[in-house]
């Protein structure tokens, strides 16, 4: 490039100089795009990129992200903005190579009061048109969109730990049923309240809650009556795995658990979660065949050697980003 430039100076060929400048522009543009990609990746590895109205996202420990329902003045009721932001937030988390575990909490006095009926009434009641079939089509699309706001928790490759304090009502049950681990405070209480407002729970409780607790009769009792059940009951029938004295100790335990998980191989964690979910929805034979197909690739990871070497040297393994 420099020899051409010198030749142009000697010959005074301004046209040649112009062509060289033009030829340089794509290379400069490419550099700019590469820098932009690096900046995007840097932002995705920081909680600075997580900016939401109804959710507060922080990083309490390395590789751990805390997502907090952040409408305390409305008892963390789930409005239209919340449903959209849950999808956006967990899509970002799924792509965040720095995150290896997630803690889901609620700000204020209540974990969540469930659906914000006042805010959602316009979407539910103002169904366009008079044709019953078209109104039904609109309603089905709305419900499927709401379901996606909690399905993203299941699809998220990182384990998600729900830390429930005080009340968890209606849609809150749907949400934490999609989480991998559920902890609660001693003052926590739960209500599957949909029947009390004239509808059947449609965002996951009826499909997941009976499987989680493993007691079909009790699940039906709680869904039919909408009665409140306590933290102790939830622990006894397996809905939560741990009860903490209060909210502060609850959040601390949840973050500590997430930190413990984050020290494991992200390849192993992602594969374990994915196959637990797959096996839950398929037969044992299908689950085993799928696992064999999964591990024929994943057993080639460097993480196995790192984990074995760390165990032999009694040191903590350091794993690469996913």
CSV table of C-alpha atoms in Angstrom, one decimal, residues 148-300:
chain,number,residue,atom,x,y,z
A,148,UNK,CA,-43.9,-17.5,26.8
A,149,UNK,CA,-43.0,-15.0,29.6
A,150,UNK,CA,-42.5,-18.0,31.9
A,151,UNK,CA,-41.4,-20.6,29.3
A,152,UNK,CA,-38.3,-18.5,28.8
A,153,UNK,CA,-37.3,-19.4,32.4
A,154,UNK,CA,-37.3,-23.1,31.4
A,155,UNK,CA,-35.5,-22.4,28.1
A,156,UNK,CA,-32.8,-20.4,29.8
A,157,UNK,CA,-29.7,-22.7,29.9
A,158,UNK,CA,-28.7,-21.4,33.3
A,159,UNK,CA,-30.3,-22.9,36.4
A,160,UNK,CA,-32.9,-20.4,37.9
A,161,UNK,CA,-33.6,-20.3,41.7
A,162,UNK,CA,-36.8,-18.8,43.0
A,163,UNK,CA,-36.6,-17.1,46.4
A,164,UNK,CA,-40.1,-16.5,47.6
A,165,UNK,CA,-41.0,-14.4,50.6
A,166,UNK,CA,-44.4,-13.5,52.0
A,167,UNK,CA,-47.2,-14.0,49.4
A,168,UNK,CA,-47.0,-15.8,46.1
A,169,UNK,CA,-50.4,-15.6,44.3
A,170,UNK,CA,-51.9,-16.8,41.0
A,171,UNK,CA,-49.4,-16.0,38.3
A,172,UNK,CA,-46.6,-16.2,40.8
A,173,UNK,CA,-47.2,-19.9,41.2
A,174,UNK,CA,-47.1,-20.3,37.4
A,175,UNK,CA,-43.8,-18.4,37.3
A,176,UNK,CA,-42.0,-20.3,40.1
A,177,UNK,CA,-43.2,-23.7,38.6
A,178,UNK,CA,-40.9,-22.8,35.7
A,179,UNK,CA,-37.9,-22.3,38.0
A,180,UNK,CA,-35.4,-25.1,38.6
A,181,UNK,CA,-35.2,-24.7,42.4
A,182,UNK,CA,-37.6,-23.0,44.8
A,183,UNK,CA,-36.7,-21.7,48.3
A,184,UNK,CA,-39.0,-19.7,50.6
A,185,UNK,CA,-39.0,-17.7,53.8
A,186,UNK,CA,-40.8,-18.9,56.9
A,187,UNK,CA,-43.6,-16.3,56.4
A,188,UNK,CA,-44.2,-17.4,52.8
A,189,UNK,CA,-47.7,-18.5,51.7
A,190,UNK,CA,-49.1,-19.6,48.3
A,191,UNK,CA,-52.4,-19.4,46.6
A,192,UNK,CA,-53.6,-20.8,43.3
A,193,UNK,CA,-56.2,-18.1,43.1
A,194,UNK,CA,-57.4,-18.3,39.5
A,195,UNK,CA,-60.6,-20.2,40.3
A,196,UNK,CA,-61.6,-17.3,42.6
A,197,UNK,CA,-61.7,-14.9,39.7
A,198,UNK,CA,-63.6,-17.3,37.4
A,199,UNK,CA,-60.9,-18.9,35.3
A,200,UNK,CA,-58.6,-21.9,35.1
A,201,UNK,CA,-54.9,-21.2,35.6
A,202,UNK,CA,-53.5,-21.1,32.0
A,203,UNK,CA,-49.8,-20.2,32.4
A,204,UNK,CA,-48.3,-23.5,33.6
A,205,UNK,CA,-49.6,-24.3,37.1
A,206,UNK,CA,-52.1,-27.0,36.0
A,207,UNK,CA,-49.4,-28.7,33.9
A,208,UNK,CA,-46.4,-28.5,36.2
A,209,UNK,CA,-47.6,-28.2,39.8
A,210,UNK,CA,-49.0,-31.8,40.1
A,211,UNK,CA,-45.7,-33.2,38.7
A,212,UNK,CA,-43.6,-31.1,41.0
A,213,UNK,CA,-45.4,-32.2,44.2
A,214,UNK,CA,-46.1,-35.7,43.1
A,215,UNK,CA,-49.5,-35.8,44.8
A,216,UNK,CA,-52.3,-35.6,42.3
A,217,UNK,CA,-55.1,-35.5,44.9
A,218,UNK,CA,-53.5,-32.7,46.8
A,219,UNK,CA,-52.7,-30.7,43.7
A,220,UNK,CA,-56.4,-31.0,42.6
A,221,UNK,CA,-57.5,-29.9,46.1
A,222,UNK,CA,-55.4,-26.8,46.0
A,223,UNK,CA,-56.3,-25.9,42.4
A,224,UNK,CA,-60.1,-26.5,43.0
A,225,UNK,CA,-60.3,-24.6,46.3
A,226,UNK,CA,-57.7,-21.9,45.8
A,227,UNK,CA,-56.9,-22.2,49.5
A,228,UNK,CA,-53.8,-20.8,51.0
A,229,UNK,CA,-50.9,-23.2,51.9
A,230,UNK,CA,-48.0,-22.3,54.1
A,231,UNK,CA,-44.2,-22.6,53.7
A,232,UNK,CA,-44.2,-25.6,55.9
A,233,UNK,CA,-46.8,-27.3,53.8
A,234,UNK,CA,-45.0,-26.4,50.6
A,235,UNK,CA,-41.8,-28.0,52.1
A,236,UNK,CA,-43.6,-31.1,53.2
A,237,UNK,CA,-45.1,-31.9,49.8
A,238,UNK,CA,-41.9,-30.9,47.9
A,239,UNK,CA,-42.9,-27.6,46.3
A,240,UNK,CA,-39.9,-25.9,47.9
A,241,UNK,CA,-36.7,-27.5,49.0
A,242,UNK,CA,-35.7,-25.1,51.8
A,243,UNK,CA,-37.3,-22.7,54.3
A,244,UNK,CA,-35.2,-19.8,55.6
A,245,UNK,CA,-36.0,-17.7,58.7
A,246,UNK,CA,-36.6,-14.4,56.9
A,247,UNK,CA,-36.2,-12.6,53.6
A,248,UNK,CA,-32.6,-11.5,54.1
A,249,UNK,CA,-31.4,-15.0,55.0
A,250,UNK,CA,-33.5,-16.3,52.1
A,251,UNK,CA,-31.9,-14.1,49.5
A,252,UNK,CA,-28.4,-14.9,51.0
A,253,UNK,CA,-29.0,-18.6,50.8
A,254,UNK,CA,-30.4,-18.4,47.2
A,255,UNK,CA,-27.3,-16.4,46.1
A,256,UNK,CA,-24.9,-18.7,47.9
A,257,UNK,CA,-26.6,-21.7,46.2
A,258,UNK,CA,-26.4,-20.0,42.8
A,259,UNK,CA,-22.7,-19.2,43.5
A,260,UNK,CA,-22.1,-22.9,44.3
A,261,UNK,CA,-23.7,-23.9,41.0
A,262,UNK,CA,-21.8,-21.3,39.1
A,263,UNK,CA,-18.5,-22.9,40.0
A,264,UNK,CA,-19.5,-26.1,38.1
A,265,UNK,CA,-18.8,-26.6,34.4
A,266,UNK,CA,-21.3,-24.5,32.4
A,267,UNK,CA,-21.4,-27.3,29.8
A,268,UNK,CA,-22.4,-29.7,32.5
A,269,UNK,CA,-25.0,-27.3,34.0
A,270,UNK,CA,-26.6,-26.5,30.7
A,271,UNK,CA,-26.7,-30.2,29.7
A,272,UNK,CA,-28.1,-31.3,33.0
A,273,UNK,CA,-30.9,-28.7,32.9
A,274,UNK,CA,-31.8,-29.4,29.3
A,275,UNK,CA,-32.0,-33.2,29.8
A,276,UNK,CA,-33.9,-32.9,33.1
A,277,UNK,CA,-36.5,-30.9,31.2
A,278,UNK,CA,-36.6,-33.2,28.2
A,279,UNK,CA,-36.8,-36.4,30.4
A,280,UNK,CA,-39.7,-34.8,32.4
A,281,UNK,CA,-41.8,-34.6,29.2
A,282,UNK,CA,-40.7,-37.9,27.6
A,283,UNK,CA,-40.5,-41.6,28.5
A,284,UNK,CA,-37.4,-43.0,30.2
A,285,UNK,CA,-36.4,-44.8,27.0
A,286,UNK,CA,-36.7,-41.6,25.0
A,287,UNK,CA,-34.8,-39.6,27.6
A,288,UNK,CA,-31.9,-42.1,27.6
A,289,UNK,CA,-31.6,-42.1,23.8
A,290,UNK,CA,-31.7,-38.3,23.8
A,291,UNK,CA,-29.0,-38.2,26.5
A,292,UNK,CA,-26.7,-40.5,24.5
A,293,UNK,CA,-27.1,-38.3,21.5
A,294,UNK,CA,-26.4,-35.2,23.6
A,295,UNK,CA,-23.3,-36.6,25.3
A,296,UNK,CA,-21.8,-38.0,22.1
A,297,UNK,CA,-20.8,-34.4,21.5
A,298,UNK,CA,-20.6,-32.9,25.0
A,299,UNK,CA,-18.3,-35.6,26.4
A,300,UNK,CA,-15.6,-34.1,24.2
